[in-house]
mmCIF file of C-alpha atoms in Angstrom:
data_model
loop_
_atom_site.group_PDB
_atom_site.id
_atom_site.type_symbol
_atom_site.label_atom_id
_atom_site.label_comp_id
_atom_site.label_asym_id
_atom_site.label_seq_id
_atom_site.Cartn_x
_atom_site.Cartn_y
_atom_site.Cartn_z
ATOM 1 C CA MET A 1 16.331 -23.747 -16.588
ATOM 2 C CA ARG A 2 14.196 -23.672 -13.846
ATOM 3 C CA PHE A 3 15.989 -20.164 -12.975
ATOM 4 C CA LEU A 4 15.443 -18.712 -16.437
ATOM 5 C CA THR A 5 11.658 -19.642 -16.196
ATOM 6 C CA LEU A 6 11.406 -18.306 -12.976
ATOM 7 C CA ILE A 7 12.816 -14.971 -14.285
ATOM 8 C CA ALA A 8 10.551 -15.088 -17.089
ATOM 9 C CA LEU A 9 7.538 -15.468 -14.936
ATOM 10 C CA LEU A 10 8.405 -12.622 -12.552
ATOM 11 C CA ALA A 11 9.319 -10.137 -15.593
ATOM 12 C CA VAL A 12 5.734 -10.884 -17.095
ATOM 13 C CA GLY A 13 4.108 -10.402 -13.652
ATOM 14 C CA THR A 14 5.993 -7.583 -13.083
ATOM 15 C CA TYR A 15 4.885 -6.049 -16.210
ATOM 16 C CA ALA A 16 1.128 -7.011 -15.983
ATOM 17 C CA ALA A 17 1.113 -5.170 -12.669
ATOM 18 C CA ALA A 18 2.652 -2.433 -14.137
ATOM 19 C CA ALA A 19 -0.029 -2.157 -16.905
ATOM 20 C CA ASP A 20 -2.913 -2.386 -14.589
ATOM 21 C CA HIS A 21 -2.644 1.182 -13.679
ATOM 22 C CA THR A 22 -0.870 4.086 -15.296
ATOM 23 C CA SER A 23 0.193 7.067 -13.095
ATOM 24 C CA MET A 24 -1.251 10.509 -13.487
ATOM 25 C CA ASN A 25 2.339 11.860 -13.239
ATOM 26 C CA HIS A 26 5.455 11.645 -15.436
ATOM 27 C CA MET A 27 7.777 12.948 -12.902
ATOM 28 C CA CYS A 28 8.129 12.036 -9.265
ATOM 29 C CA PRO A 29 6.803 14.251 -7.051
ATOM 30 C CA VAL A 30 9.479 13.789 -4.282
ATOM 31 C CA ASP A 31 12.847 13.949 -6.510
ATOM 32 C CA GLY A 32 11.941 15.509 -9.385
ATOM 33 C CA LYS A 33 12.952 12.436 -11.751
ATOM 34 C CA ALA A 34 11.078 10.359 -14.354
ATOM 35 C CA VAL A 35 8.578 7.787 -12.962
ATOM 36 C CA ASP A 36 9.821 4.361 -12.879
ATOM 37 C CA ALA A 37 6.741 1.837 -13.842
ATOM 38 C CA THR A 38 8.177 -0.715 -11.631
ATOM 39 C CA VAL A 39 7.923 1.114 -8.575
ATOM 40 C CA LYS A 40 4.952 0.529 -6.385
ATOM 41 C CA MET A 41 2.475 3.372 -7.051
ATOM 42 C CA ARG A 42 0.013 4.959 -4.494
ATOM 43 C CA ALA A 43 -3.293 6.086 -4.530
ATOM 44 C CA TYR A 44 -3.776 9.686 -4.988
ATOM 45 C CA ASN A 45 -6.136 11.754 -2.875
ATOM 46 C CA PRO A 46 -6.352 15.613 -3.444
ATOM 47 C CA LYS A 47 -8.129 15.986 -0.468
ATOM 48 C CA THR A 48 -6.180 15.677 2.965
ATOM 49 C CA ASP A 49 -6.508 17.024 6.341
ATOM 50 C CA ASN A 50 -3.779 19.210 7.870
ATOM 51 C CA THR A 51 -1.944 16.284 8.759
ATOM 52 C CA GLY A 52 -1.176 15.157 5.350
ATOM 53 C CA LYS A 53 -3.219 11.718 6.016
ATOM 54 C CA ALA A 54 -5.702 11.117 3.256
ATOM 55 C CA SER A 55 -9.215 11.923 3.920
ATOM 56 C CA PRO A 56 -12.348 10.009 3.074
ATOM 57 C CA GLY A 57 -13.033 9.757 -0.627
ATOM 58 C CA ALA A 58 -9.759 9.110 -2.026
ATOM 59 C CA ASP A 59 -9.780 8.606 -5.935
ATOM 60 C CA LYS A 60 -8.534 5.187 -6.228
ATOM 61 C CA ALA A 61 -8.493 5.368 -9.851
ATOM 62 C CA ALA A 62 -5.722 8.059 -9.806
ATOM 63 C CA MET A 63 -2.189 6.591 -8.926
ATOM 64 C CA VAL A 64 0.795 8.608 -8.274
ATOM 65 C CA GLY A 65 4.176 7.179 -9.979
ATOM 66 C CA PHE A 66 7.498 7.272 -8.104
ATOM 67 C CA CYS A 67 11.240 7.479 -9.448
ATOM 68 C CA SER A 68 12.014 4.652 -6.561
ATOM 69 C CA MET A 69 10.770 2.977 -3.582
ATOM 70 C CA LYS A 70 12.211 5.236 -1.179
ATOM 71 C CA CYS A 71 10.281 8.184 -2.713
ATOM 72 C CA SER A 72 7.069 6.093 -2.801
ATOM 73 C CA GLU A 73 7.635 5.349 1.246
ATOM 74 C CA GLU A 74 8.558 9.337 1.589
ATOM 75 C CA TYR A 75 5.252 10.231 -0.069
ATOM 76 C CA GLU A 76 3.117 8.034 1.554
ATOM 77 C CA LYS A 77 4.572 9.247 5.340
ATOM 78 C CA ASP A 78 3.105 12.987 4.066
ATOM 79 C CA PRO A 79 1.030 13.062 0.842
ATOM 80 C CA GLY A 80 -0.369 16.226 1.484
ATOM 81 C CA LYS A 81 3.215 17.767 1.080
ATOM 82 C CA TYR A 82 3.203 16.780 -2.469
ATOM 83 C CA ARG A 83 -0.506 17.794 -3.531
ATOM 84 C CA GLU A 84 0.635 20.917 -4.846
ATOM 85 C CA ALA A 85 3.279 19.602 -7.242
ATOM 86 C CA LEU A 86 0.945 16.664 -8.435
ATOM 87 C CA GLU A 87 -1.735 19.316 -9.179
ATOM 88 C CA LYS A 88 0.478 21.649 -11.291
ATOM 89 C CA GLU A 89 1.496 18.495 -13.397
ATOM 90 C CA LYS A 90 -1.955 17.373 -13.680
ATOM 91 C CA ALA A 91 -2.974 20.980 -14.984
ATOM 92 C CA ALA A 92 0.131 21.097 -17.194
ATOM 93 C CA ALA A 93 -1.330 17.868 -18.983
ATOM 94 C CA LYS A 94 -4.383 18.941 -20.129
#
């Protein structure tokens, strides 16, 4: 019984965390697959320096969603590499 209670609490916590923010994209910028709401999102910053690292002024309200944790980690290494794909999706949504 304790196990089921723990599972239920984890499910609610995961849902609540996912509900706090929604991603600005519906397709993973790394793999091109559908975004999974249970995967950790990253803050989006359209302004990056030539190393791909975020410059000051990141928009903390804009979040990038991913299809897997592997893609989330890959994005974190070089967010500038995926900027063009994210901007295209953002423009298409308007």
